[in-house]
Amino acid sequence: MITIEKYTPCRHEQTLELQVLEDQAQFTVENIGKRLESLKPTELPHLILEDDRVVGFFLFDAAYSADYDFCPQRSLGVRSLLVDHRHQGKGIAKRAISQFADFAKLHYPAFDFLCLTVNCRNIPAYQCYLKAGFEDMNKLYHGGPVGPQYIMRQAL
């Protein structure tokens, strides 16, 4: 069973074990420990669990719409998503992403949308977001570190 929960220190050691393959590192967070240490107050870390074991990580960013003009106000950004390479290919990301909207409505009711960007070269991630309910806004974001990115969102 795939579930989402807010990050808590009791899961810190499991969270630090998460890794992606070398060719995926350019698209996501490479060092989760450093990322957790440098969180802004508006960056809300979450975990993806498979049968109560940490298999993934992502952030909801409550300031996303203030930082990115393509994102409507009252939107949560989805950032730094990763599923550990040892658990990829099992549909975990799609099942987790499919739960984002309901989770956000329950825990962050002040928001109306989820927004994100995904690198144009990261086709598996792009297709996963589409299958999980996000829509392509047919615009590109060109401010990313590794090339143009699709802008996607989902209404809450």
GROMACS .gro file of C-alpha atoms in nm:
model
  156
    1MET     CA    1   0.000   0.000   0.000
    2ILE     CA    2   0.129   0.346  -0.094
    3THR     CA    3   0.069   0.632   0.148
    4ILE     CA    4   0.192   0.988   0.199
    5GLU     CA    5   0.281   1.147   0.529
    6LYS     CA    6   0.445   1.465   0.649
    7TYR     CA    7   0.816   1.422   0.716
    8THR     CA    8   0.906   1.373   1.082
    9PRO     CA    9   1.250   1.324   1.241
   10CYS     CA   10   1.156   0.970   1.350
   11ARG     CA   11   1.186   0.872   0.981
   12HIS     CA   12   1.510   1.065   0.924
   13GLU     CA   13   1.742   0.765   0.891
   14GLN     CA   14   1.514   0.593   0.637
   15THR     CA   15   1.483   0.920   0.446
   16LEU     CA   16   1.862   0.959   0.421
   17GLU     CA   17   1.884   0.614   0.256
   18LEU     CA   18   1.686   0.732  -0.050
   19GLN     CA   19   1.891   0.746  -0.369
   20VAL     CA   20   1.833   0.795  -0.740
   21LEU     CA   21   2.035   0.663  -1.030
   22GLU     CA   22   2.320   0.884  -1.152
   23ASP     CA   23   2.141   0.987  -1.474
   24GLN     CA   24   1.833   1.093  -1.270
   25ALA     CA   25   2.024   1.312  -1.023
   26GLN     CA   26   2.013   1.616  -1.254
   27PHE     CA   27   1.633   1.619  -1.229
   28THR     CA   28   1.586   1.595  -0.852
   29VAL     CA   29   1.751   1.647  -0.515
   30GLU     CA   30   2.085   1.469  -0.489
   31ASN     CA   31   2.149   1.495  -0.115
   32ILE     CA   32   1.834   1.474   0.093
   33GLY     CA   33   2.021   1.540   0.417
   34LYS     CA   34   2.148   1.874   0.291
   35ARG     CA   35   1.808   1.955   0.141
   36LEU     CA   36   1.636   1.895   0.475
   37GLU     CA   37   1.891   2.114   0.654
   38SER     CA   38   1.834   2.404   0.414
   39LEU     CA   39   1.453   2.407   0.405
   40LYS     CA   40   1.276   2.742   0.399
   41PRO     CA   41   0.977   2.774   0.634
   42THR     CA   42   0.744   2.751   0.333
   43GLU     CA   43   0.899   2.424   0.207
   44LEU     CA   44   0.704   2.137   0.357
   45PRO     CA   45   0.877   1.796   0.333
   46HIS     CA   46   0.673   1.479   0.280
   47LEU     CA   47   0.745   1.110   0.249
   48ILE     CA   48   0.611   0.839   0.022
   49LEU     CA   49   0.568   0.510   0.205
   50GLU     CA   50   0.522   0.158   0.076
   51ASP     CA   51   0.387  -0.065   0.352
   52ASP     CA   52   0.518   0.180   0.617
   53ARG     CA   53   0.871   0.192   0.466
   54VAL     CA   54   1.007   0.521   0.326
   55VAL     CA   55   1.054   0.484  -0.052
   56GLY     CA   56   1.022   0.844  -0.169
   57PHE     CA   57   1.034   1.212  -0.086
   58PHE     CA   58   0.888   1.541  -0.209
   59LEU     CA   59   0.819   1.896  -0.099
   60PHE     CA   60   0.503   2.100  -0.107
   61ASP     CA   61   0.613   2.464  -0.145
   62ALA     CA   62   0.362   2.711   0.001
   63ALA     CA   63   0.548   3.008  -0.155
   64TYR     CA   64   0.563   2.864  -0.507
   65SER     CA   65   0.316   3.113  -0.657
   66ALA     CA   66   0.515   3.404  -0.511
   67ASP     CA   67   0.834   3.275  -0.674
   68TYR     CA   68   0.696   3.170  -1.016
   69ASP     CA   69   0.468   3.397  -1.217
   70PHE     CA   70   0.325   3.106  -1.418
   71CYS     CA   71   0.169   2.966  -1.103
   72PRO     CA   72  -0.172   3.099  -0.988
   73GLN     CA   73  -0.204   3.243  -0.640
   74ARG     CA   74  -0.319   3.000  -0.370
   75SER     CA   75  -0.112   2.721  -0.528
   76LEU     CA   76   0.117   2.468  -0.366
   77GLY     CA   77   0.427   2.382  -0.562
   78VAL     CA   78   0.542   2.022  -0.592
   79ARG     CA   79   0.921   2.002  -0.585
   80SER     CA   80   1.213   1.765  -0.532
   81LEU     CA   81   1.010   1.449  -0.596
   82LEU     CA   82   1.204   1.126  -0.598
   83VAL     CA   83   1.139   0.757  -0.560
   84ASP     CA   84   1.435   0.550  -0.447
   85HIS     CA   85   1.593   0.370  -0.743
   86ARG     CA   86   1.542   0.032  -0.573
   87HIS     CA   87   1.166   0.090  -0.577
   88GLN     CA   88   1.122   0.238  -0.925
   89GLY     CA   89   0.926   0.064  -1.198
   90LYS     CA   90   0.651  -0.054  -0.963
   91GLY     CA   91   0.406   0.234  -1.016
   92ILE     CA   92   0.485   0.390  -0.678
   93ALA     CA   93   0.532   0.742  -0.812
   94LYS     CA   94   0.204   0.734  -1.006
   95ARG     CA   95   0.011   0.599  -0.706
   96ALA     CA   96   0.167   0.858  -0.475
   97ILE     CA   97   0.113   1.150  -0.714
   98SER     CA   98  -0.248   1.039  -0.759
   99GLN     CA   99  -0.293   1.103  -0.385
  100PHE     CA  100  -0.139   1.452  -0.383
  101ALA     CA  101  -0.465   1.641  -0.448
  102ASP     CA  102  -0.666   1.467  -0.176
  103PHE     CA  103  -0.376   1.495   0.070
  104ALA     CA  104  -0.335   1.867  -0.005
  105LYS     CA  105  -0.709   1.935   0.027
  106LEU     CA  106  -0.709   1.767   0.369
  107HIS     CA  107  -0.387   1.914   0.511
  108TYR     CA  108  -0.358   2.245   0.323
  109PRO     CA  109  -0.718   2.358   0.256
  110ALA     CA  110  -0.622   2.720   0.180
  111PHE     CA  111  -0.479   2.618  -0.159
  112ASP     CA  112  -0.664   2.579  -0.491
  113PHE     CA  113  -0.399   2.422  -0.717
  114LEU     CA  114  -0.089   2.207  -0.723
  115CYS     CA  115   0.177   2.335  -0.965
  116LEU     CA  116   0.508   2.198  -1.082
  117THR     CA  117   0.760   2.194  -1.360
  118VAL     CA  118   0.920   1.886  -1.508
  119ASN     CA  119   1.222   1.884  -1.736
  120CYS     CA  120   1.136   1.829  -2.102
  121ARG     CA  121   1.398   1.552  -2.118
  122ASN     CA  122   1.245   1.368  -1.821
  123ILE     CA  123   0.975   1.195  -2.026
  124PRO     CA  124   0.898   0.919  -1.770
  125ALA     CA  125   0.825   1.181  -1.499
  126TYR     CA  126   0.619   1.394  -1.740
  127GLN     CA  127   0.405   1.094  -1.841
  128CYS     CA  128   0.367   0.991  -1.477
  129TYR     CA  129   0.231   1.334  -1.381
  130LEU     CA  130  -0.014   1.326  -1.672
  131LYS     CA  131  -0.140   0.979  -1.579
  132ALA     CA  132  -0.178   1.090  -1.216
  133GLY     CA  133  -0.407   1.381  -1.301
  134PHE     CA  134  -0.185   1.681  -1.375
  135GLU     CA  135  -0.246   1.881  -1.692
  136ASP     CA  136   0.019   2.028  -1.920
  137MET     CA  137  -0.038   2.404  -1.938
  138ASN     CA  138   0.121   2.413  -2.288
  139LYS     CA  139   0.385   2.659  -2.172
  140LEU     CA  140   0.752   2.609  -2.095
  141TYR     CA  141   0.955   2.742  -1.805
  142HIS     CA  142   1.307   2.835  -1.915
  143GLY     CA  143   1.460   2.920  -1.576
  144GLY     CA  144   1.552   2.566  -1.474
  145PRO     CA  145   1.913   2.457  -1.421
  146VAL     CA  146   1.908   2.177  -1.684
  147GLY     CA  147   1.695   2.311  -1.969
  148PRO     CA  148   1.333   2.390  -2.048
  149GLN     CA  149   1.056   2.245  -1.834
  150TYR     CA  150   0.690   2.170  -1.889
  151ILE     CA  151   0.456   2.366  -1.662
  152MET     CA  152   0.187   2.144  -1.512
  153ARG     CA  153  -0.093   2.188  -1.261
  154GLN     CA  154  -0.384   2.014  -1.096
  155ALA     CA  155  -0.693   2.177  -0.946
  156LEU     CA  156  -0.772   2.092  -0.586
   0.00000   0.00000   0.00000
